[in-house]
XYZ file of N, CA, C and O in Angstrom:
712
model
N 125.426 86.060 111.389
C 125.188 87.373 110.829
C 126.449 88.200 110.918
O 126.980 88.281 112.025
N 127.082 88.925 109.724
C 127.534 89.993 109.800
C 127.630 91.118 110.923
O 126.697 91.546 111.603
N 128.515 91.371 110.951
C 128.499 93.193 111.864
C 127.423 93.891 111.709
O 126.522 94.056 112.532
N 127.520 94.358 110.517
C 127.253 95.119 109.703
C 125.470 95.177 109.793
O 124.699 96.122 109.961
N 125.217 93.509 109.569
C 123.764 93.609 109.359
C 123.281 93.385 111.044
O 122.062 93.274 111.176
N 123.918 93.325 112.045
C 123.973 93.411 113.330
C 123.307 94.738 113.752
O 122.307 95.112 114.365
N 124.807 95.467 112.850
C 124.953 97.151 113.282
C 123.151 97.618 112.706
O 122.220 98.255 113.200
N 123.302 97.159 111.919
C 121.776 97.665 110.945
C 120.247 97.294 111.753
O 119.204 97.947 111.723
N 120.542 96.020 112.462
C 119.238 95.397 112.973
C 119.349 96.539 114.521
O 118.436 97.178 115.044
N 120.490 96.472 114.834
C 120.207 97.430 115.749
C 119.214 98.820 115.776
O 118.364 99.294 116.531
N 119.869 99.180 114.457
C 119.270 100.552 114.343
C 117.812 100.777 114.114
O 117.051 101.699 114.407
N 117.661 99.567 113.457
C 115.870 99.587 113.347
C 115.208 99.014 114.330
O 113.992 99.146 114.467
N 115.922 98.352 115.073
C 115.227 97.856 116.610
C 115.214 99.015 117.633
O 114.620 99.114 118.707
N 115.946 99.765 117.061
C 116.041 101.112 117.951
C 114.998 102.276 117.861
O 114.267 102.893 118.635
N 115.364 102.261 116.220
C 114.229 103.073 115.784
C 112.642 102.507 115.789
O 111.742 103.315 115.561
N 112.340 101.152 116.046
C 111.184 100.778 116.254
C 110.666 101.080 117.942
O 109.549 101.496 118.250
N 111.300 100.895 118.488
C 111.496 100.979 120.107
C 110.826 101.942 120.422
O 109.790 101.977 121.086
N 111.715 103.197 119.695
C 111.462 104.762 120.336
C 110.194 104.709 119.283
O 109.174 104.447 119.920
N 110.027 104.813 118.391
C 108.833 105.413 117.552
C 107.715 104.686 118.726
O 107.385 105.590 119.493
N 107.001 103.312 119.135
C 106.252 102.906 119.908
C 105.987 103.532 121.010
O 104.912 103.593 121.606
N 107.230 104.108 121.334
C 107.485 104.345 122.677
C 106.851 105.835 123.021
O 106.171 106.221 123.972
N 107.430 106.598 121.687
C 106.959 108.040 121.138
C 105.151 107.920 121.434
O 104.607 108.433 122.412
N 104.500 107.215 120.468
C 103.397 107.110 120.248
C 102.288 106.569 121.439
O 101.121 106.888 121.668
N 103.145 105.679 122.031
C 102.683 105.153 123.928
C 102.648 106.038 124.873
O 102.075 105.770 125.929
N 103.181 107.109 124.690
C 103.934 108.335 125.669
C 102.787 109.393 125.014
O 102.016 110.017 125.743
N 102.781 109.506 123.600
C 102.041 110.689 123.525
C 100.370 110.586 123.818
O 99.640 111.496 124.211
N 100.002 109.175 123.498
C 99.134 108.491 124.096
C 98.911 109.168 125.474
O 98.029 109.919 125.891
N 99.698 108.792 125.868
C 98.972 108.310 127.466
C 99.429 109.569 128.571
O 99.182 109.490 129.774
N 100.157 110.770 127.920
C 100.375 111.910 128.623
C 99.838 113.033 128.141
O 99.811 114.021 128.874
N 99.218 113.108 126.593
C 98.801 113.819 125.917
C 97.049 113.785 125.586
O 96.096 114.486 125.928
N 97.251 112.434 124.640
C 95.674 112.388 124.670
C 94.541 111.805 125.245
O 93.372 112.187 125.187
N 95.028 110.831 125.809
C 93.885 110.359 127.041
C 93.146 111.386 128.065
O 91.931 111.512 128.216
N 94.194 112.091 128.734
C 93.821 113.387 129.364
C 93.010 113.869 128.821
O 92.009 114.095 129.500
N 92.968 114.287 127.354
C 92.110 115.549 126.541
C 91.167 114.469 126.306
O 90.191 115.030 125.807
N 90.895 113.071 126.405
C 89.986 112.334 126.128
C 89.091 112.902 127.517
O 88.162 113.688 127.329
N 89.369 112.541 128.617
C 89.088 112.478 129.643
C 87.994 113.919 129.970
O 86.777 113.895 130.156
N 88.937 115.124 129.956
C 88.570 116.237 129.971
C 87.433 116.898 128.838
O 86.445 117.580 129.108
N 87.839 116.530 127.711
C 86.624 117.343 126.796
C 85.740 116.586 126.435
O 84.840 117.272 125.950
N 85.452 115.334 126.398
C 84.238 114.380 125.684
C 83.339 114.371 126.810
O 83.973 114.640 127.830
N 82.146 114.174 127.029
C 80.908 114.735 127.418
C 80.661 113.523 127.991
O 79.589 113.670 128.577
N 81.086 112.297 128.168
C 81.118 111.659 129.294
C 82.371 110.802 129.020
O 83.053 110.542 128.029
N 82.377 110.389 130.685
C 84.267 109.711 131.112
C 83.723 108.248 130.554
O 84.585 107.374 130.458
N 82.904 108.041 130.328
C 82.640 106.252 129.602
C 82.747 106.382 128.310
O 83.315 105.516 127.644
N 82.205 107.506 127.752
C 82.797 107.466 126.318
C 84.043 107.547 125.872
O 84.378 106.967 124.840
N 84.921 108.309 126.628
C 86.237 108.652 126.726
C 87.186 107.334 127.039
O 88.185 107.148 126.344
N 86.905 106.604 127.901
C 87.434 105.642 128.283
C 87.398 104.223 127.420
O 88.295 103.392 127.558
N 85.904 103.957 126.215
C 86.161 103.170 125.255
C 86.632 103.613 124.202
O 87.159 102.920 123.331
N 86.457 105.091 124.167
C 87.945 105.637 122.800
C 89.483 105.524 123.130
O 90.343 105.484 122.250
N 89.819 105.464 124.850
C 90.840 105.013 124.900
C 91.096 103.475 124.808
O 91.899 102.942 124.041
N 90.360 102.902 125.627
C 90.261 101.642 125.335
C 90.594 100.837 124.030
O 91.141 99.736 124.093
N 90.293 101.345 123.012
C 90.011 101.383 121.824
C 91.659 101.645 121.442
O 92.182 100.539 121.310
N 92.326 102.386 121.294
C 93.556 102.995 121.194
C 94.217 102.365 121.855
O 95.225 101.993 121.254
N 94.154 102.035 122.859
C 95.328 100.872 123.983
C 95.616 99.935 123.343
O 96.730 99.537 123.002
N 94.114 99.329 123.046
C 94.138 97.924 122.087
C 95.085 98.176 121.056
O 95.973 97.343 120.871
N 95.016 99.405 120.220
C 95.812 99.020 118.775
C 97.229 99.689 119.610
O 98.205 99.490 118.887
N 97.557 100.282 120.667
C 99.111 99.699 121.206
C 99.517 98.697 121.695
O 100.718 98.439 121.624
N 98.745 97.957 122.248
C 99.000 96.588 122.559
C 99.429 95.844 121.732
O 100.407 95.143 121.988
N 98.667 95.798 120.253
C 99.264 95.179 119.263
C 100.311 95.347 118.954
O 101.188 94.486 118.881
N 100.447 96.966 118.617
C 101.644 97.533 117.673
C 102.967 96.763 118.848
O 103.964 96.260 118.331
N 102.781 96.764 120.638
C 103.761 96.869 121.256
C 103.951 95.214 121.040
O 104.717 94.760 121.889
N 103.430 94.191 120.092
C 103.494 92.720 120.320
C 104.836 92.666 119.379
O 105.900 92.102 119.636
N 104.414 93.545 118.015
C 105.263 93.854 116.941
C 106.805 94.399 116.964
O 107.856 94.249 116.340
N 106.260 95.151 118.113
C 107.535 95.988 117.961
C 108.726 95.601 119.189
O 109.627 96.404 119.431
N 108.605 94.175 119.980
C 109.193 94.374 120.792
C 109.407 92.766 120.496
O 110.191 92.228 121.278
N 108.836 91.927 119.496
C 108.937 90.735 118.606
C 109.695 91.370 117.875
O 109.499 92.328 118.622
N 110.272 91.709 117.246
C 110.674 92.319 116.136
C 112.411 92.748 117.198
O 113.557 92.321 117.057
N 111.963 93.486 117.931
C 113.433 93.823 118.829
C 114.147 92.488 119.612
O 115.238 92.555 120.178
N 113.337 91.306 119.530
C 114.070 90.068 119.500
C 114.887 89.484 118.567
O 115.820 88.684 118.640
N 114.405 89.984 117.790
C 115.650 89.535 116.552
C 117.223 90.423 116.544
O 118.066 90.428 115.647
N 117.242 90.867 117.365
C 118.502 91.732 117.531
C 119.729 91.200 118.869
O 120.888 91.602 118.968
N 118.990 90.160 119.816
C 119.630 89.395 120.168
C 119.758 88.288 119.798
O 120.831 87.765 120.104
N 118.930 87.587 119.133
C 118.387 86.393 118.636
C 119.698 85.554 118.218
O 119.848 84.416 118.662
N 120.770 86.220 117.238
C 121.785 85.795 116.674
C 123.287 85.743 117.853
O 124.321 85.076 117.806
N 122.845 86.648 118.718
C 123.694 86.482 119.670
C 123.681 85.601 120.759
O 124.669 85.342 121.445
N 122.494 85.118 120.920
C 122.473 84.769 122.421
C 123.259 83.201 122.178
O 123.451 82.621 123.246
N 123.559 82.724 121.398
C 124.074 80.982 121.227
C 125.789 81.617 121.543
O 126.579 80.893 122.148
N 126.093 82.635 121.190
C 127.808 82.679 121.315
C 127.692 82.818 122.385
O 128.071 81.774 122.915
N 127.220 83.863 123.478
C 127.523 84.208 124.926
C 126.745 83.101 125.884
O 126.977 83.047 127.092
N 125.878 82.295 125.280
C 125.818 81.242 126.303
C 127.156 80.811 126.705
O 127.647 81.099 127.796
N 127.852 79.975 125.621
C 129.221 79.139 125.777
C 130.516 80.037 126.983
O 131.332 79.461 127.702
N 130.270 81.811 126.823
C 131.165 82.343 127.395
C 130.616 82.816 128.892
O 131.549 82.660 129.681
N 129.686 83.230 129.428
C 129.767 84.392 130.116
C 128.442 83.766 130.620
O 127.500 83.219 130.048
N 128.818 84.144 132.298
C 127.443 83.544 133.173
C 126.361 84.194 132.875
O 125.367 83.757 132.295
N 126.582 85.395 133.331
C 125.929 86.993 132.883
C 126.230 87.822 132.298
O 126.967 88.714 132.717
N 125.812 87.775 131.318
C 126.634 88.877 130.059
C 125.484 90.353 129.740
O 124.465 90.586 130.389
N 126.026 91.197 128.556
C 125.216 92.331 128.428
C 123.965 91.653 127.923
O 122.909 91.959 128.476
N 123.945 90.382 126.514
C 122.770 89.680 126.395
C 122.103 89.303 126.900
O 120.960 89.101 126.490
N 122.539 89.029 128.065
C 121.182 88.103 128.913
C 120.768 88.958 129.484
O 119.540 89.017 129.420
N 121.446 90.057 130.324
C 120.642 91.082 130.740
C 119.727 91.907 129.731
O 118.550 92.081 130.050
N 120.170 92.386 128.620
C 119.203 92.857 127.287
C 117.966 91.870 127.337
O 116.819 92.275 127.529
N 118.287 90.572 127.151
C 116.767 89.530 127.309
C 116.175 89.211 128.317
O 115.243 88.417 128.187
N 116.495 89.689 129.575
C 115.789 89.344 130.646
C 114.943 90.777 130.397
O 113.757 90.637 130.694
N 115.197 91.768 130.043
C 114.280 93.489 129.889
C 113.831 93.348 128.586
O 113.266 94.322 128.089
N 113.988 92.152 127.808
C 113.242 91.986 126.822
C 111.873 91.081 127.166
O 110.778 91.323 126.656
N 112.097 90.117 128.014
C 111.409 89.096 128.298
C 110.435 89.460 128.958
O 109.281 89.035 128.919
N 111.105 90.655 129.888
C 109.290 91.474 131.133
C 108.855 92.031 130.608
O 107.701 92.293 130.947
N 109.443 92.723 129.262
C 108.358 93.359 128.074
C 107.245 92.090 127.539
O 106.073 91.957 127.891
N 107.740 91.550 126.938
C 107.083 90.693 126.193
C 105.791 90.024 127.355
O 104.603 90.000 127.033
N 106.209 89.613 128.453
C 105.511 89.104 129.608
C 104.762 90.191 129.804
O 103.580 89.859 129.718
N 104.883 91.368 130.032
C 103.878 92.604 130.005
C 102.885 92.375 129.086
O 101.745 91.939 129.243
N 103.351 92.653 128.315
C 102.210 92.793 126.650
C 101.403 91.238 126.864
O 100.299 91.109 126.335
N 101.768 90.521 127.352
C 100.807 89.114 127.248
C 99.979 89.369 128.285
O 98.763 89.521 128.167
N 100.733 89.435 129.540
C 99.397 90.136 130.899
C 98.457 91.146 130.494
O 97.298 90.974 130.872
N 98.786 92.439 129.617
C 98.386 93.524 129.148
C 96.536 92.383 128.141
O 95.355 92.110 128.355
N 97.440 92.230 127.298
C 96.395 91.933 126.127
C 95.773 90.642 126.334
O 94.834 90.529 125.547
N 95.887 89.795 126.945
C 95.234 88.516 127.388
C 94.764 88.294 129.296
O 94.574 87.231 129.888
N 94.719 89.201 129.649
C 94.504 89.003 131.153
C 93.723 90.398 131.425
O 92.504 90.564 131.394
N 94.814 91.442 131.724
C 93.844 92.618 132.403
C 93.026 93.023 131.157
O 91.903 93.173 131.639
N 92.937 93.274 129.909
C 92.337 93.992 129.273
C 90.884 93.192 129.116
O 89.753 93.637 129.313
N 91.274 91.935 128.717
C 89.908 91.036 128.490
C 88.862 91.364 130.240
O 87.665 91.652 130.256
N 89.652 91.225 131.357
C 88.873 91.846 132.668
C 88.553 92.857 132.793
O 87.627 92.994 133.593
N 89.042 94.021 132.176
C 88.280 95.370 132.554
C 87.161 95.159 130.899
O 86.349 96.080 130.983
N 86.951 94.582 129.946
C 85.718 94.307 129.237
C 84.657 93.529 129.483
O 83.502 93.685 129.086
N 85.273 92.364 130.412
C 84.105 91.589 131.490
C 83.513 93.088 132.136
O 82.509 93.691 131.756
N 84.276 93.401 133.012
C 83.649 94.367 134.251
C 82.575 95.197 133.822
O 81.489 95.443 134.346
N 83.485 95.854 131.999
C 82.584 96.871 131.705
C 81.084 95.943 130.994
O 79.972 96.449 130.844
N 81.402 94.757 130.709
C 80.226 94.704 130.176
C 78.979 93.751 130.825
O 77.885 93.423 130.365
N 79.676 93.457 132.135
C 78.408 93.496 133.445
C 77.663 94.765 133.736
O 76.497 94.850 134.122
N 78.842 96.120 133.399
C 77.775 97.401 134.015
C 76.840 97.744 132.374
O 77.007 97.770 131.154
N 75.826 97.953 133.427
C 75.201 98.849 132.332
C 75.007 100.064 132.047
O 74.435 100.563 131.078
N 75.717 100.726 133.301
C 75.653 102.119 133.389
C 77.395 102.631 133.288
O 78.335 101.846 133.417
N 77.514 103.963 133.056
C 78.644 104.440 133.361
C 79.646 103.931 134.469
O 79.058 103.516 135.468
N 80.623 103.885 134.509
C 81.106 103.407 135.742
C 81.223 104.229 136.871
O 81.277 103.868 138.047
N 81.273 105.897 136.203
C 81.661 106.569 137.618
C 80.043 106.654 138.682
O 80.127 107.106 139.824
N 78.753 106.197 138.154
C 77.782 106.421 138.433
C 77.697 105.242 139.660
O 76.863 105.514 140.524
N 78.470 103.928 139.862
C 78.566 103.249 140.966
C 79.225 103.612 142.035
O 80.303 104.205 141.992
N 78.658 103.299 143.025
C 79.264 103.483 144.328
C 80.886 103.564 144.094
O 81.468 103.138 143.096
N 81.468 104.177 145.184
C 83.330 103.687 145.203
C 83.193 102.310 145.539
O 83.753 101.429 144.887
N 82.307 102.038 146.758
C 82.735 100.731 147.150
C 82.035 99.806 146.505
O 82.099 98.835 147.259
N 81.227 99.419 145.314
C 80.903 98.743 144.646
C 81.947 97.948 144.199
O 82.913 98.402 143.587
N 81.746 96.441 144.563
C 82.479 95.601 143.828
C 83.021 95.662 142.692
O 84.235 95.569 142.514
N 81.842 95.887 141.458
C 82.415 96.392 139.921
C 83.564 97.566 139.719
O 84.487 97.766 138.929
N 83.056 98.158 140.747
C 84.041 99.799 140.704
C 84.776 99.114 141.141
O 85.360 98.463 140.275
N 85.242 98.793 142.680
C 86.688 98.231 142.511
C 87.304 97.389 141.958
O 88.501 97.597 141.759
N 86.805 96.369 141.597
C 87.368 95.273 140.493
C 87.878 96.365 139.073
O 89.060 96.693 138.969
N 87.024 96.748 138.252
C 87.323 97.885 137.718
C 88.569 98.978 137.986
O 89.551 98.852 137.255
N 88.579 99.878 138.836
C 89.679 100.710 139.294
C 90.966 99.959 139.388
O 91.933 100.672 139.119
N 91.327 98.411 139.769
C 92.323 97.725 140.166
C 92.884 97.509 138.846
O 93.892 98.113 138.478
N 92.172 96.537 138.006
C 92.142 96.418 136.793
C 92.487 97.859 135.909
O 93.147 97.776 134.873
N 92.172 98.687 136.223
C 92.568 99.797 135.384
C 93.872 100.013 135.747
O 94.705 99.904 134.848
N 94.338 100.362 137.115
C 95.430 100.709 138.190
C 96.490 99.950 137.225
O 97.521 100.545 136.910
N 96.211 98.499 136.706
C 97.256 97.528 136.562
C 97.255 97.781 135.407
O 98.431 97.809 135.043
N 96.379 98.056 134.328
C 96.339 98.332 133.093
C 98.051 99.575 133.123
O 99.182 99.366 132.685
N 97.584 100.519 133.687
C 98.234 101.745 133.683
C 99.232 101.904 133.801
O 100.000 102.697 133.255
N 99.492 100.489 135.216
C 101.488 100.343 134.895
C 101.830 99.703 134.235
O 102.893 100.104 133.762
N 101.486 98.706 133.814
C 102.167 97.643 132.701
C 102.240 98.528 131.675
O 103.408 98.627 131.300
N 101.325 99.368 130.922
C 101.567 100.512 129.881
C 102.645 101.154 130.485
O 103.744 100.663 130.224
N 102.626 101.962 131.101
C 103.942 103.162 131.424
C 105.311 102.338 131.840
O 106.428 102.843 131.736
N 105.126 101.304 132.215
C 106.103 100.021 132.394
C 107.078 99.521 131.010
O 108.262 99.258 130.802
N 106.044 99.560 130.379
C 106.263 99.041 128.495
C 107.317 100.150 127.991
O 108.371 99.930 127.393
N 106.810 101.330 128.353
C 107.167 102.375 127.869
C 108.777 102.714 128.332
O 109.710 103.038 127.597
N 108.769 102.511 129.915
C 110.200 102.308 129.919
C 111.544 101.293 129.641
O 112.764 101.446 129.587
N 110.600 100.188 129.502
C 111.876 98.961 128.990
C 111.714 99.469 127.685
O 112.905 99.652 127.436
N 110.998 99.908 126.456
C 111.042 100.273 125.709
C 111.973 101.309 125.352
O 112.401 101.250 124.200
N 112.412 102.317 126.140
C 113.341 103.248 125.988
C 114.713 102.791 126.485
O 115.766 103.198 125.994
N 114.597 101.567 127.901
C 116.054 101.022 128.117
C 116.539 100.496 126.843
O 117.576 100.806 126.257
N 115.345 99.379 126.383
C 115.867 98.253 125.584
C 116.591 99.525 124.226
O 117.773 99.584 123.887
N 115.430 100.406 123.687
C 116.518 101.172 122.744
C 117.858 102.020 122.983
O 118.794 102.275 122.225
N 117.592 102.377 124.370
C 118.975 103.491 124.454
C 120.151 102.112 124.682
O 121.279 102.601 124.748
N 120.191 100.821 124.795
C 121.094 100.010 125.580
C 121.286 98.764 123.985
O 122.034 97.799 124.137
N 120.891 98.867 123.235
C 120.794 97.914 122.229
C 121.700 97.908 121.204
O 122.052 96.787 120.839
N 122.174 98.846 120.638
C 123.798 99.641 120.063
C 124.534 99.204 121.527
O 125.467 100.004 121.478
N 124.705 98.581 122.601
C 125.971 98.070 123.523
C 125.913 96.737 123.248
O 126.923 96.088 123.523
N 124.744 96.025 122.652
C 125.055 94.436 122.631
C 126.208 94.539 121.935
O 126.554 95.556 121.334
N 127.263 92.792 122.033
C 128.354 92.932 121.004
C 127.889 92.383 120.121
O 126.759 91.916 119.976
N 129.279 92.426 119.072
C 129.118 91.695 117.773
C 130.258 91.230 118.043
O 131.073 91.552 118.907
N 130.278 90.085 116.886
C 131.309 88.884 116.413
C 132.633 89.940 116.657
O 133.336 89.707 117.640
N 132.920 90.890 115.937
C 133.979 91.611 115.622
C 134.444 92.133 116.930
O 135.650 92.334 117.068
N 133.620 92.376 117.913
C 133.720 92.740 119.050
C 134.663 91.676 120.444
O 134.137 90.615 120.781
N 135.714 92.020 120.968
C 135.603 91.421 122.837
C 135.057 91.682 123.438
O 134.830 92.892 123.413
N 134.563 91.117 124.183
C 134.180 91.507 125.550
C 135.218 92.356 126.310
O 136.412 92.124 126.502
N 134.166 93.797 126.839
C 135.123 94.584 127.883
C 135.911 94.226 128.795
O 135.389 93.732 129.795
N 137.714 94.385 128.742
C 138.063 94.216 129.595
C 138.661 92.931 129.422
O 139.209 92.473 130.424
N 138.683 92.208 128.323
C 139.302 91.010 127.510
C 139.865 91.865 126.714
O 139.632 93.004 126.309
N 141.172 90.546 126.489
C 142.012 91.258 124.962
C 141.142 89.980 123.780
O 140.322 89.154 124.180
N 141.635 90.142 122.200
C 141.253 89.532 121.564
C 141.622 88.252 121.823
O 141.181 87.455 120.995
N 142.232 87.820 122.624
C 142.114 85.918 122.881
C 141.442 85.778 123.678
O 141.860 84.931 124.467
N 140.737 86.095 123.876
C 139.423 85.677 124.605
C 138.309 85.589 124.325
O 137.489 85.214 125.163
């Protein structure tokens, strides 16, 4: 690939990044809360978020697949050079994303829909120390960082993604024969 179309994949891997990231954030600091607070019960509130997680989960499969293609073309040159380079570090904070979103959408989420759909009642209506409730609460707990987790490799991977090199580029601290 070109510079150029390098320079370009960057920018939309960037701009995909933050827009997710925007929408994950306003999510989960903005409207969940007002879910929480004004709907007339916390179980209804919690499968409208539920509901909404799911379609970030997706969007975050898209959008952080999609921000692989921005090392994708690089990573075969800096194998040959560099033990640890800016790429591999970019794909190792690409890779705990991606590993997130798979724990996220195939592990905890499918368990807090078991949990919920053993109860038949609200959840806050069980004991604290009810098994379901805590299996539940843990499962949520983990839900909550892997989201706000997402959210920040999401903002590394974009603010740090304009530093991968290109062809046209040395490595810092090399002259061009190197």
């Amino acid at each position: 690939m070109s510079p150029s179309t390098l320079h370009r994949l960057d920018r939309i891997t960037t701009a995909l990044l933050l827009l997710w990231a925007g929408a994950a954030l306003g999510f989960g600091v903005f409207s969940a809360p007002v879910f929480f607070r004004e709907l007339p019960s916390r179980d209804v509130a919690g499968h409208i978020a539920g509901l909404i997680l799911g379609r970030l989960d997706w969007a975050a499969w898209t959008v952080f697949g999609l921000a692989g293609l921005s090392w994708g073309a690089r990573w075969i040159a800096e194998v040959k050079e560099d033990l640890i380079g800016p790429i591999r570090l970019w794909s190792a904070a690409w890779l705990v994303a991606m590993l997130m979103c798979l724990a996220s959408t195939f592990v905890v989420t499918p368990k807090v829909r078991a949990i919920r759909a053993r109860i038949d009642a609200p959840i806050e209506t069980l004991a604290p120390e009810h098994e379901d409730r805590v299996a539940y609460n843990k499962a949520h707990s983990l839900s909550r960082n892997l989201f706000f987790l997402r959210i920040l490799l999401a903002l590394g991977l974009a603010a740090t993604v304009g530093m991968l090199p290109r062809k046209d580029q040395a490595p810092e601290g090399l002259g061009p024969s190197a």
